[in-house]
């Protein structure tokens, strides 16, 4: 993967890549280290137990959080296919519009994509069953991670600490020393992205962690921490990105709203043909145009191997219109600069700095500021520096 592609991936706040970087690469190691340092102020034994709990909790929940939903989605898709349906049929198409819908697409794509049309016909004939299967997929892909992260993992983690502490007490009583080590609604829900499902899962996870708290102070602390994590993972990065991009416009007079991969080849956008009115008709009539291929890469438009638009997929016209407007703005401003290639190069550098700064700022807030603020409030409320659940 090239550097530009890497920056593009971690700069896409609608994907899991910036979450992976922040969570596994920065936030978790920092939290483990801060937990040890904070609880060492109480006692080495408290630091040992608290750090072990944090290490297990953070890395097991991260594994479930980042990998659980995609894995369950694949298993559910396999199950749906075993019922004879293709899970690629988007339930949003049940809402018939003037230019797309299941019935509309069946008529439009007959003779062009017969296999896909047959799959649409089956989904139309068995609408209730197919919607239930897709709804079940959503429930399983969120409920199982919530149960694991919010209830099962913390309960097992707490139980492990209880067992180890009992053993430690027994050994101390027998005066033996020890060294311990450790290492509609259905349509909306069915078509949610992995990141949106992760946000919902985090909400359920937060409820689970609060209710499994071992005392009221641990529950209060967990509620504050989880609320902060949800905000900093799923809301703040968009705000930071928007602010940094606006700052680039104000200070450097650069339009950096496009993806870095597009900015890297900004001169290729000049002269691109853009649809005038009906976007879907344009995508169907000119599937090999530059704009159609960009929509395929950046707006979720899907084409079959023969370059016929996939009739099973829903076209998000609002997203495409917004994308087109950003393209038009960039083309206009880059052209007015007098040197498109130079303008694009500067815009790419600024965008790359913004993305790395966003990762740095949001990671710092998650890995340092939030834990420090949590520790501060803990001392104010409980009068102790130690983990409230271990008191």
mmCIF file of C-alpha atoms in Angstrom, residues 5-362:
data_model
loop_
_atom_site.group_PDB
_atom_site.id
_atom_site.type_symbol
_atom_site.label_atom_id
_atom_site.label_comp_id
_atom_site.label_asym_id
_atom_site.label_seq_id
_atom_site.Cartn_x
_atom_site.Cartn_y
_atom_site.Cartn_z
ATOM 1 C CA UNK A 5 -3.336 5.144 0.075
ATOM 2 C CA UNK A 6 -2.384 4.618 3.717
ATOM 3 C CA UNK A 7 -3.131 8.242 4.604
ATOM 4 C CA UNK A 8 -6.386 8.002 2.654
ATOM 5 C CA UNK A 9 -7.407 4.914 4.648
ATOM 6 C CA UNK A 10 -6.699 6.354 8.099
ATOM 7 C CA UNK A 11 -8.269 9.660 7.055
ATOM 8 C CA UNK A 12 -11.619 8.037 6.271
ATOM 9 C CA UNK A 13 -13.531 8.518 9.515
ATOM 10 C CA UNK A 14 -16.382 6.388 8.160
ATOM 11 C CA UNK A 15 -14.100 3.326 8.075
ATOM 12 C CA UNK A 16 -12.542 1.196 10.821
ATOM 13 C CA UNK A 17 -8.931 2.063 9.906
ATOM 14 C CA UNK A 18 -8.553 5.220 12.054
ATOM 15 C CA UNK A 19 -10.257 3.314 14.881
ATOM 16 C CA UNK A 20 -7.655 0.539 14.605
ATOM 17 C CA UNK A 21 -4.790 3.052 14.678
ATOM 18 C CA UNK A 22 -6.193 4.976 17.643
ATOM 19 C CA UNK A 23 -7.406 1.945 19.599
ATOM 20 C CA UNK A 24 -4.711 -0.699 19.179
ATOM 21 C CA UNK A 25 -1.724 1.452 18.298
ATOM 22 C CA UNK A 26 -2.047 4.352 20.729
ATOM 23 C CA UNK A 27 -4.992 4.309 23.123
ATOM 24 C CA UNK A 28 -4.752 0.819 24.634
ATOM 25 C CA UNK A 29 -0.985 0.758 25.368
ATOM 26 C CA UNK A 30 -1.250 4.244 26.876
ATOM 27 C CA UNK A 31 -4.222 3.283 29.064
ATOM 28 C CA UNK A 32 -2.438 0.187 30.369
ATOM 29 C CA UNK A 33 0.655 2.236 31.263
ATOM 30 C CA UNK A 34 -1.393 5.017 32.903
ATOM 31 C CA UNK A 35 -3.416 2.479 34.896
ATOM 32 C CA UNK A 36 -0.243 0.953 36.318
ATOM 33 C CA UNK A 37 1.198 4.356 37.199
ATOM 34 C CA UNK A 38 -2.040 5.588 38.798
ATOM 35 C CA UNK A 39 -2.630 2.507 40.963
ATOM 36 C CA UNK A 40 1.015 2.199 41.994
ATOM 37 C CA UNK A 41 0.361 5.274 44.123
ATOM 38 C CA UNK A 42 -1.869 3.021 46.257
ATOM 39 C CA UNK A 43 0.244 -0.145 46.361
ATOM 40 C CA UNK A 44 2.226 -2.500 44.080
ATOM 41 C CA UNK A 45 -0.434 -5.165 44.589
ATOM 42 C CA UNK A 46 -3.221 -2.814 43.538
ATOM 43 C CA UNK A 47 -1.195 -1.736 40.489
ATOM 44 C CA UNK A 48 -0.635 -5.368 39.518
ATOM 45 C CA UNK A 49 -4.317 -6.315 39.720
ATOM 46 C CA UNK A 50 -5.564 -3.121 38.072
ATOM 47 C CA UNK A 51 -3.070 -3.367 35.197
ATOM 48 C CA UNK A 52 -3.867 -7.015 34.558
ATOM 49 C CA UNK A 53 -7.574 -6.234 34.452
ATOM 50 C CA UNK A 54 -7.025 -3.283 32.109
ATOM 51 C CA UNK A 55 -4.720 -5.276 29.816
ATOM 52 C CA UNK A 56 -7.203 -8.166 29.477
ATOM 53 C CA UNK A 57 -10.211 -5.876 29.211
ATOM 54 C CA UNK A 58 -8.769 -3.545 26.591
ATOM 55 C CA UNK A 59 -7.262 -6.123 24.246
ATOM 56 C CA UNK A 60 -10.079 -8.686 24.383
ATOM 57 C CA UNK A 61 -12.775 -6.052 23.874
ATOM 58 C CA UNK A 62 -10.737 -4.456 21.073
ATOM 59 C CA UNK A 63 -10.564 -7.818 19.319
ATOM 60 C CA UNK A 64 -14.337 -8.258 19.616
ATOM 61 C CA UNK A 65 -15.090 -4.614 18.794
ATOM 62 C CA UNK A 66 -12.931 -4.418 15.676
ATOM 63 C CA UNK A 67 -13.310 -7.967 14.376
ATOM 64 C CA UNK A 68 -16.596 -9.250 15.772
ATOM 65 C CA UNK A 69 -19.037 -7.350 13.547
ATOM 66 C CA UNK A 70 -17.285 -8.111 10.207
ATOM 67 C CA UNK A 71 -16.935 -11.787 11.191
ATOM 68 C CA UNK A 72 -20.578 -12.146 12.269
ATOM 69 C CA UNK A 73 -21.700 -10.291 9.121
ATOM 70 C CA UNK A 74 -19.876 -12.854 6.975
ATOM 71 C CA UNK A 75 -21.371 -15.768 8.906
ATOM 72 C CA UNK A 76 -24.855 -14.254 8.612
ATOM 73 C CA UNK A 77 -24.403 -13.636 4.883
ATOM 74 C CA UNK A 78 -23.440 -17.287 4.520
ATOM 75 C CA UNK A 79 -26.582 -18.256 6.445
ATOM 76 C CA UNK A 80 -28.809 -16.005 4.311
ATOM 77 C CA UNK A 81 -27.366 -17.568 1.160
ATOM 78 C CA UNK A 82 -28.200 -21.018 2.531
ATOM 79 C CA UNK A 83 -31.846 -19.932 2.611
ATOM 80 C CA UNK A 84 -31.546 -19.268 -1.126
ATOM 81 C CA UNK A 85 -31.232 -15.464 -1.008
ATOM 82 C CA UNK A 86 -28.358 -13.253 -2.060
ATOM 83 C CA UNK A 87 -27.511 -10.917 0.859
ATOM 84 C CA UNK A 88 -26.285 -8.355 -1.675
ATOM 85 C CA UNK A 89 -29.917 -7.364 -2.341
ATOM 86 C CA UNK A 90 -30.245 -4.018 -0.566
ATOM 87 C CA UNK A 91 -33.458 -3.751 1.468
ATOM 88 C CA UNK A 92 -33.556 -0.010 0.757
ATOM 89 C CA UNK A 93 -34.801 -0.991 -2.719
ATOM 90 C CA UNK A 94 -38.138 -2.085 -1.247
ATOM 91 C CA UNK A 95 -38.928 1.651 -1.214
ATOM 92 C CA UNK A 96 -39.897 2.210 -4.841
ATOM 93 C CA UNK A 97 -38.671 5.529 -6.222
ATOM 94 C CA UNK A 98 -38.993 7.148 -9.622
ATOM 95 C CA UNK A 99 -35.552 5.917 -10.720
ATOM 96 C CA UNK A 100 -34.770 2.858 -8.570
ATOM 97 C CA UNK A 101 -36.462 0.142 -6.537
ATOM 98 C CA UNK A 102 -36.848 -3.648 -6.712
ATOM 99 C CA UNK A 103 -39.749 -3.627 -9.198
ATOM 100 C CA UNK A 104 -38.183 -0.780 -11.163
ATOM 101 C CA UNK A 105 -34.786 -2.518 -11.333
ATOM 102 C CA UNK A 106 -36.332 -5.858 -12.310
ATOM 103 C CA UNK A 107 -37.922 -4.289 -15.372
ATOM 104 C CA UNK A 108 -34.933 -2.107 -16.208
ATOM 105 C CA UNK A 109 -32.252 -4.808 -16.015
ATOM 106 C CA UNK A 110 -34.082 -7.725 -17.672
ATOM 107 C CA UNK A 111 -31.810 -9.118 -20.352
ATOM 108 C CA UNK A 112 -28.817 -7.227 -18.944
ATOM 109 C CA UNK A 113 -28.299 -8.945 -15.583
ATOM 110 C CA UNK A 114 -30.618 -11.982 -15.534
ATOM 111 C CA UNK A 115 -28.996 -13.692 -12.542
ATOM 112 C CA UNK A 116 -29.253 -10.569 -10.400
ATOM 113 C CA UNK A 117 -32.821 -9.903 -11.590
ATOM 114 C CA UNK A 118 -33.807 -13.435 -10.512
ATOM 115 C CA UNK A 119 -32.355 -12.700 -7.049
ATOM 116 C CA UNK A 120 -34.353 -9.487 -6.896
ATOM 117 C CA UNK A 121 -37.527 -11.343 -7.878
ATOM 118 C CA UNK A 122 -37.029 -13.875 -5.087
ATOM 119 C CA UNK A 123 -36.434 -11.094 -2.546
ATOM 120 C CA UNK A 124 -39.577 -9.327 -3.806
ATOM 121 C CA UNK A 125 -41.743 -12.465 -3.688
ATOM 122 C CA UNK A 126 -40.522 -13.311 -0.170
ATOM 123 C CA UNK A 127 -40.198 -9.771 1.162
ATOM 124 C CA UNK A 128 -41.160 -10.529 4.778
ATOM 125 C CA UNK A 129 -38.790 -13.486 5.052
ATOM 126 C CA UNK A 130 -35.852 -11.650 3.511
ATOM 127 C CA UNK A 131 -36.386 -8.600 5.724
ATOM 128 C CA UNK A 132 -36.501 -10.846 8.809
ATOM 129 C CA UNK A 133 -33.222 -12.461 7.767
ATOM 130 C CA UNK A 134 -31.548 -9.068 7.303
ATOM 131 C CA UNK A 135 -32.976 -7.821 10.611
ATOM 132 C CA UNK A 136 -31.645 -10.973 12.286
ATOM 133 C CA UNK A 137 -28.227 -10.242 10.818
ATOM 134 C CA UNK A 138 -28.253 -6.783 12.397
ATOM 135 C CA UNK A 139 -29.361 -8.148 15.774
ATOM 136 C CA UNK A 140 -26.707 -10.862 15.840
ATOM 137 C CA UNK A 141 -23.891 -8.594 14.630
ATOM 138 C CA UNK A 142 -24.571 -6.124 17.453
ATOM 139 C CA UNK A 143 -26.047 -8.258 20.253
ATOM 140 C CA UNK A 144 -23.224 -10.836 20.346
ATOM 141 C CA UNK A 145 -20.407 -8.219 20.608
ATOM 142 C CA UNK A 146 -22.453 -6.302 23.212
ATOM 143 C CA UNK A 147 -22.928 -9.457 25.287
ATOM 144 C CA UNK A 148 -19.244 -10.340 25.038
ATOM 145 C CA UNK A 149 -17.858 -6.858 25.735
ATOM 146 C CA UNK A 150 -20.497 -5.595 28.143
ATOM 147 C CA UNK A 151 -21.166 -8.662 30.252
ATOM 148 C CA UNK A 152 -19.180 -11.847 29.599
ATOM 149 C CA UNK A 153 -15.627 -10.427 29.325
ATOM 150 C CA UNK A 154 -15.885 -8.115 32.387
ATOM 151 C CA UNK A 155 -17.528 -10.842 34.496
ATOM 152 C CA UNK A 156 -14.767 -13.314 33.614
ATOM 153 C CA UNK A 157 -12.125 -10.635 34.160
ATOM 154 C CA UNK A 158 -13.513 -9.750 37.582
ATOM 155 C CA UNK A 159 -13.747 -13.442 38.470
ATOM 156 C CA UNK A 160 -10.099 -13.946 37.551
ATOM 157 C CA UNK A 161 -9.075 -11.070 39.822
ATOM 158 C CA UNK A 162 -11.207 -12.496 42.640
ATOM 159 C CA UNK A 163 -9.549 -15.915 42.307
ATOM 160 C CA UNK A 164 -6.028 -14.471 42.142
ATOM 161 C CA UNK A 165 -6.621 -12.174 45.113
ATOM 162 C CA UNK A 166 -7.929 -15.060 47.203
ATOM 163 C CA UNK A 167 -4.843 -17.091 46.339
ATOM 164 C CA UNK A 168 -2.641 -14.138 47.236
ATOM 165 C CA UNK A 169 -4.357 -13.747 50.620
ATOM 166 C CA UNK A 170 -3.996 -17.464 51.320
ATOM 167 C CA UNK A 171 -0.299 -17.383 50.496
ATOM 168 C CA UNK A 172 0.250 -14.289 52.602
ATOM 169 C CA UNK A 173 -1.529 -15.956 55.508
ATOM 170 C CA UNK A 174 0.695 -19.008 55.197
ATOM 171 C CA UNK A 175 3.673 -16.599 54.923
ATOM 172 C CA UNK A 176 4.730 -17.790 51.509
ATOM 173 C CA UNK A 177 6.105 -15.350 48.962
ATOM 174 C CA UNK A 178 4.942 -15.244 45.380
ATOM 175 C CA UNK A 179 5.818 -13.608 42.041
ATOM 176 C CA UNK A 180 2.786 -13.089 39.817
ATOM 177 C CA UNK A 181 3.183 -12.415 36.065
ATOM 178 C CA UNK A 182 0.611 -11.865 33.300
ATOM 179 C CA UNK A 183 0.624 -11.185 29.571
ATOM 180 C CA UNK A 184 -37.660 1.658 7.520
ATOM 181 C CA UNK A 185 -36.199 0.643 10.537
ATOM 182 C CA UNK A 186 -35.404 -2.772 9.106
ATOM 183 C CA UNK A 187 -33.951 -1.193 5.981
ATOM 184 C CA UNK A 188 -31.950 1.362 7.930
ATOM 185 C CA UNK A 189 -30.599 -1.226 10.343
ATOM 186 C CA UNK A 190 -29.839 -3.827 7.673
ATOM 187 C CA UNK A 191 -27.795 -1.361 5.633
ATOM 188 C CA UNK A 192 -25.803 0.202 8.453
ATOM 189 C CA UNK A 193 -22.066 0.361 7.899
ATOM 190 C CA UNK A 194 -19.662 -1.570 10.102
ATOM 191 C CA UNK A 195 -18.613 1.661 11.819
ATOM 192 C CA UNK A 196 -22.237 2.611 12.582
ATOM 193 C CA UNK A 197 -22.819 -0.850 14.002
ATOM 194 C CA UNK A 198 -19.683 -0.417 16.104
ATOM 195 C CA UNK A 199 -21.098 2.836 17.489
ATOM 196 C CA UNK A 200 -24.351 1.071 18.446
ATOM 197 C CA UNK A 201 -22.339 -1.808 19.891
ATOM 198 C CA UNK A 202 -20.367 0.690 21.971
ATOM 199 C CA UNK A 203 -23.632 2.024 23.382
ATOM 200 C CA UNK A 204 -24.730 -1.462 24.417
ATOM 201 C CA UNK A 205 -21.229 -2.194 25.674
ATOM 202 C CA UNK A 206 -21.394 0.945 27.839
ATOM 203 C CA UNK A 207 -24.692 -0.153 29.377
ATOM 204 C CA UNK A 208 -23.261 -3.605 30.058
ATOM 205 C CA UNK A 209 -20.086 -2.280 31.659
ATOM 206 C CA UNK A 210 -21.998 0.129 33.877
ATOM 207 C CA UNK A 211 -24.413 -2.551 35.091
ATOM 208 C CA UNK A 212 -21.594 -5.045 35.759
ATOM 209 C CA UNK A 213 -19.674 -2.521 37.878
ATOM 210 C CA UNK A 214 -18.734 -3.958 41.286
ATOM 211 C CA UNK A 215 -19.848 -0.878 43.219
ATOM 212 C CA UNK A 216 -21.495 2.472 42.540
ATOM 213 C CA UNK A 217 -18.179 4.270 42.145
ATOM 214 C CA UNK A 218 -16.986 1.861 39.466
ATOM 215 C CA UNK A 219 -20.346 2.236 37.715
ATOM 216 C CA UNK A 220 -20.135 6.041 37.805
ATOM 217 C CA UNK A 221 -16.568 6.016 36.506
ATOM 218 C CA UNK A 222 -17.398 3.546 33.751
ATOM 219 C CA UNK A 223 -20.387 5.637 32.622
ATOM 220 C CA UNK A 224 -18.202 8.749 32.336
ATOM 221 C CA UNK A 225 -15.382 6.919 30.581
ATOM 222 C CA UNK A 226 -17.624 5.118 28.069
ATOM 223 C CA UNK A 227 -19.498 8.321 27.187
ATOM 224 C CA UNK A 228 -16.160 10.013 26.537
ATOM 225 C CA UNK A 229 -14.889 7.120 24.420
ATOM 226 C CA UNK A 230 -18.011 7.059 22.233
ATOM 227 C CA UNK A 231 -17.779 10.811 21.648
ATOM 228 C CA UNK A 232 -14.043 10.783 20.895
ATOM 229 C CA UNK A 233 -14.227 7.738 18.599
ATOM 230 C CA UNK A 234 -17.336 8.489 16.551
ATOM 231 C CA UNK A 235 -18.084 12.230 16.719
ATOM 232 C CA UNK A 236 -14.969 14.235 17.534
ATOM 233 C CA UNK A 237 -12.862 12.979 14.556
ATOM 234 C CA UNK A 238 -15.448 14.373 12.099
ATOM 235 C CA UNK A 239 -15.480 17.716 13.935
ATOM 236 C CA UNK A 240 -11.678 17.853 14.039
ATOM 237 C CA UNK A 241 -11.392 16.944 10.337
ATOM 238 C CA UNK A 242 -13.887 19.641 9.340
ATOM 239 C CA UNK A 243 -12.117 22.225 11.484
ATOM 240 C CA UNK A 244 -8.669 21.394 10.122
ATOM 241 C CA UNK A 245 -9.885 21.434 6.507
ATOM 242 C CA UNK A 246 -11.527 24.831 7.035
ATOM 243 C CA UNK A 247 -8.301 26.068 8.629
ATOM 244 C CA UNK A 248 -6.339 24.992 5.539
ATOM 245 C CA UNK A 249 -8.760 26.946 3.372
ATOM 246 C CA UNK A 250 -8.487 30.050 5.547
ATOM 247 C CA UNK A 251 -4.705 30.048 6.031
ATOM 248 C CA UNK A 252 -3.416 28.565 2.773
ATOM 249 C CA UNK A 253 -6.431 29.140 0.488
ATOM 250 C CA UNK A 254 -6.430 25.429 -0.376
ATOM 251 C CA UNK A 255 -9.438 23.207 -0.978
ATOM 252 C CA UNK A 256 -8.586 19.941 0.803
ATOM 253 C CA UNK A 257 -12.070 18.416 1.097
ATOM 254 C CA UNK A 258 -11.351 15.558 -1.331
ATOM 255 C CA UNK A 259 -9.680 12.239 -0.557
ATOM 256 C CA UNK A 260 -5.837 12.281 -0.684
ATOM 257 C CA UNK A 261 -5.843 9.800 -3.574
ATOM 258 C CA UNK A 262 -7.852 12.296 -5.651
ATOM 259 C CA UNK A 263 -5.640 15.194 -4.631
ATOM 260 C CA UNK A 264 -2.594 13.158 -5.621
ATOM 261 C CA UNK A 265 -3.923 13.156 -9.200
ATOM 262 C CA UNK A 266 -5.756 16.453 -9.111
ATOM 263 C CA UNK A 267 -4.755 17.439 -12.633
ATOM 264 C CA UNK A 268 -6.653 14.397 -13.960
ATOM 265 C CA UNK A 269 -9.908 15.869 -12.633
ATOM 266 C CA UNK A 270 -9.724 18.892 -14.917
ATOM 267 C CA UNK A 271 -12.117 18.495 -17.813
ATOM 268 C CA UNK A 272 -13.931 15.525 -16.256
ATOM 269 C CA UNK A 273 -17.486 15.067 -17.530
ATOM 270 C CA UNK A 274 -20.065 15.488 -14.775
ATOM 271 C CA UNK A 275 -23.776 14.566 -14.928
ATOM 272 C CA UNK A 276 -26.119 17.482 -15.485
ATOM 273 C CA UNK A 277 -29.373 16.115 -14.080
ATOM 274 C CA UNK A 278 -30.295 12.427 -13.599
ATOM 275 C CA UNK A 279 -27.360 10.828 -11.814
ATOM 276 C CA UNK A 280 -28.602 7.245 -12.038
ATOM 277 C CA UNK A 281 -29.259 7.492 -15.762
ATOM 278 C CA UNK A 282 -25.759 8.872 -16.248
ATOM 279 C CA UNK A 283 -24.233 5.990 -14.248
ATOM 280 C CA UNK A 284 -26.163 3.482 -16.371
ATOM 281 C CA UNK A 285 -25.461 5.061 -19.756
ATOM 282 C CA UNK A 286 -21.786 5.837 -19.106
ATOM 283 C CA UNK A 287 -20.452 3.164 -16.723
ATOM 284 C CA UNK A 288 -16.895 3.561 -18.026
ATOM 285 C CA UNK A 289 -16.741 7.325 -17.616
ATOM 286 C CA UNK A 290 -14.269 8.814 -15.142
ATOM 287 C CA UNK A 291 -17.071 10.119 -12.930
ATOM 288 C CA UNK A 292 -18.857 6.734 -12.812
ATOM 289 C CA UNK A 293 -15.633 5.005 -11.807
ATOM 290 C CA UNK A 294 -15.025 7.625 -9.106
ATOM 291 C CA UNK A 295 -18.562 7.055 -7.795
ATOM 292 C CA UNK A 296 -17.802 3.337 -7.753
ATOM 293 C CA UNK A 297 -14.722 3.923 -5.595
ATOM 294 C CA UNK A 298 -15.929 6.716 -3.312
ATOM 295 C CA UNK A 299 -19.740 6.586 -3.235
ATOM 296 C CA UNK A 300 -20.549 2.884 -3.030
ATOM 297 C CA UNK A 301 -21.932 2.512 -6.574
ATOM 298 C CA UNK A 302 -21.618 -1.134 -7.645
ATOM 299 C CA UNK A 303 -21.128 -2.541 -11.136
ATOM 300 C CA UNK A 304 -21.106 -6.131 -12.347
ATOM 301 C CA UNK A 305 -18.169 -7.556 -14.318
ATOM 302 C CA UNK A 306 -19.860 -6.598 -17.605
ATOM 303 C CA UNK A 307 -20.096 -2.979 -16.305
ATOM 304 C CA UNK A 308 -23.855 -3.149 -15.891
ATOM 305 C CA UNK A 309 -24.826 -1.425 -12.660
ATOM 306 C CA UNK A 310 -25.699 -3.985 -9.994
ATOM 307 C CA UNK A 311 -29.522 -3.882 -9.761
ATOM 308 C CA UNK A 312 -29.380 -5.347 -6.235
ATOM 309 C CA UNK A 313 -27.494 -2.338 -4.870
ATOM 310 C CA UNK A 314 -28.999 0.944 -3.698
ATOM 311 C CA UNK A 315 -27.599 4.180 -5.170
ATOM 312 C CA UNK A 316 -27.157 6.927 -2.587
ATOM 313 C CA UNK A 317 -27.895 9.941 -4.779
ATOM 314 C CA UNK A 318 -27.456 12.399 -1.908
ATOM 315 C CA UNK A 319 -23.909 11.174 -1.279
ATOM 316 C CA UNK A 320 -23.062 11.331 -4.996
ATOM 317 C CA UNK A 321 -24.432 14.872 -5.335
ATOM 318 C CA UNK A 322 -22.319 15.989 -2.381
ATOM 319 C CA UNK A 323 -19.273 14.292 -3.915
ATOM 320 C CA UNK A 324 -19.940 15.966 -7.259
ATOM 321 C CA UNK A 325 -20.205 19.379 -5.598
ATOM 322 C CA UNK A 326 -16.822 18.885 -3.908
ATOM 323 C CA UNK A 327 -15.306 17.857 -7.242
ATOM 324 C CA UNK A 328 -16.721 20.970 -8.916
ATOM 325 C CA UNK A 329 -15.352 23.234 -6.161
ATOM 326 C CA UNK A 330 -11.899 21.711 -6.379
ATOM 327 C CA UNK A 331 -11.794 21.846 -10.182
ATOM 328 C CA UNK A 332 -12.864 25.505 -10.144
ATOM 329 C CA UNK A 333 -10.377 26.613 -7.468
ATOM 330 C CA UNK A 334 -7.485 24.531 -8.806
ATOM 331 C CA UNK A 335 -8.096 25.965 -12.281
ATOM 332 C CA UNK A 336 -8.153 29.523 -10.950
ATOM 333 C CA UNK A 337 -4.769 28.980 -9.259
ATOM 334 C CA UNK A 338 -3.031 28.959 -12.635
ATOM 335 C CA UNK A 339 -1.067 25.774 -11.903
ATOM 336 C CA UNK A 340 -3.310 22.794 -11.197
ATOM 337 C CA UNK A 341 -0.463 20.353 -10.574
ATOM 338 C CA UNK A 342 1.238 22.647 -8.054
ATOM 339 C CA UNK A 343 -2.095 23.423 -6.344
ATOM 340 C CA UNK A 344 -2.919 19.715 -6.086
ATOM 341 C CA UNK A 345 0.495 18.932 -4.603
ATOM 342 C CA UNK A 346 0.079 21.617 -1.930
ATOM 343 C CA UNK A 347 -3.468 20.429 -1.206
ATOM 344 C CA UNK A 348 -2.245 16.830 -0.808
ATOM 345 C CA UNK A 349 0.436 17.893 1.676
ATOM 346 C CA UNK A 350 -2.038 19.951 3.685
ATOM 347 C CA UNK A 351 -4.628 17.149 3.676
ATOM 348 C CA UNK A 352 -2.015 14.589 4.793
ATOM 349 C CA UNK A 353 -0.941 16.841 7.666
ATOM 350 C CA UNK A 354 -4.604 17.335 8.641
ATOM 351 C CA UNK A 355 -5.252 13.584 8.708
ATOM 352 C CA UNK A 356 -2.173 12.826 10.801
ATOM 353 C CA UNK A 357 -3.014 15.738 13.099
ATOM 354 C CA UNK A 358 -6.577 14.414 13.486
ATOM 355 C CA UNK A 359 -5.261 10.976 14.452
ATOM 356 C CA UNK A 360 -2.802 12.594 16.858
ATOM 357 C CA UNK A 361 -5.320 14.935 18.482
ATOM 358 C CA UNK A 362 -8.115 12.354 18.852
#
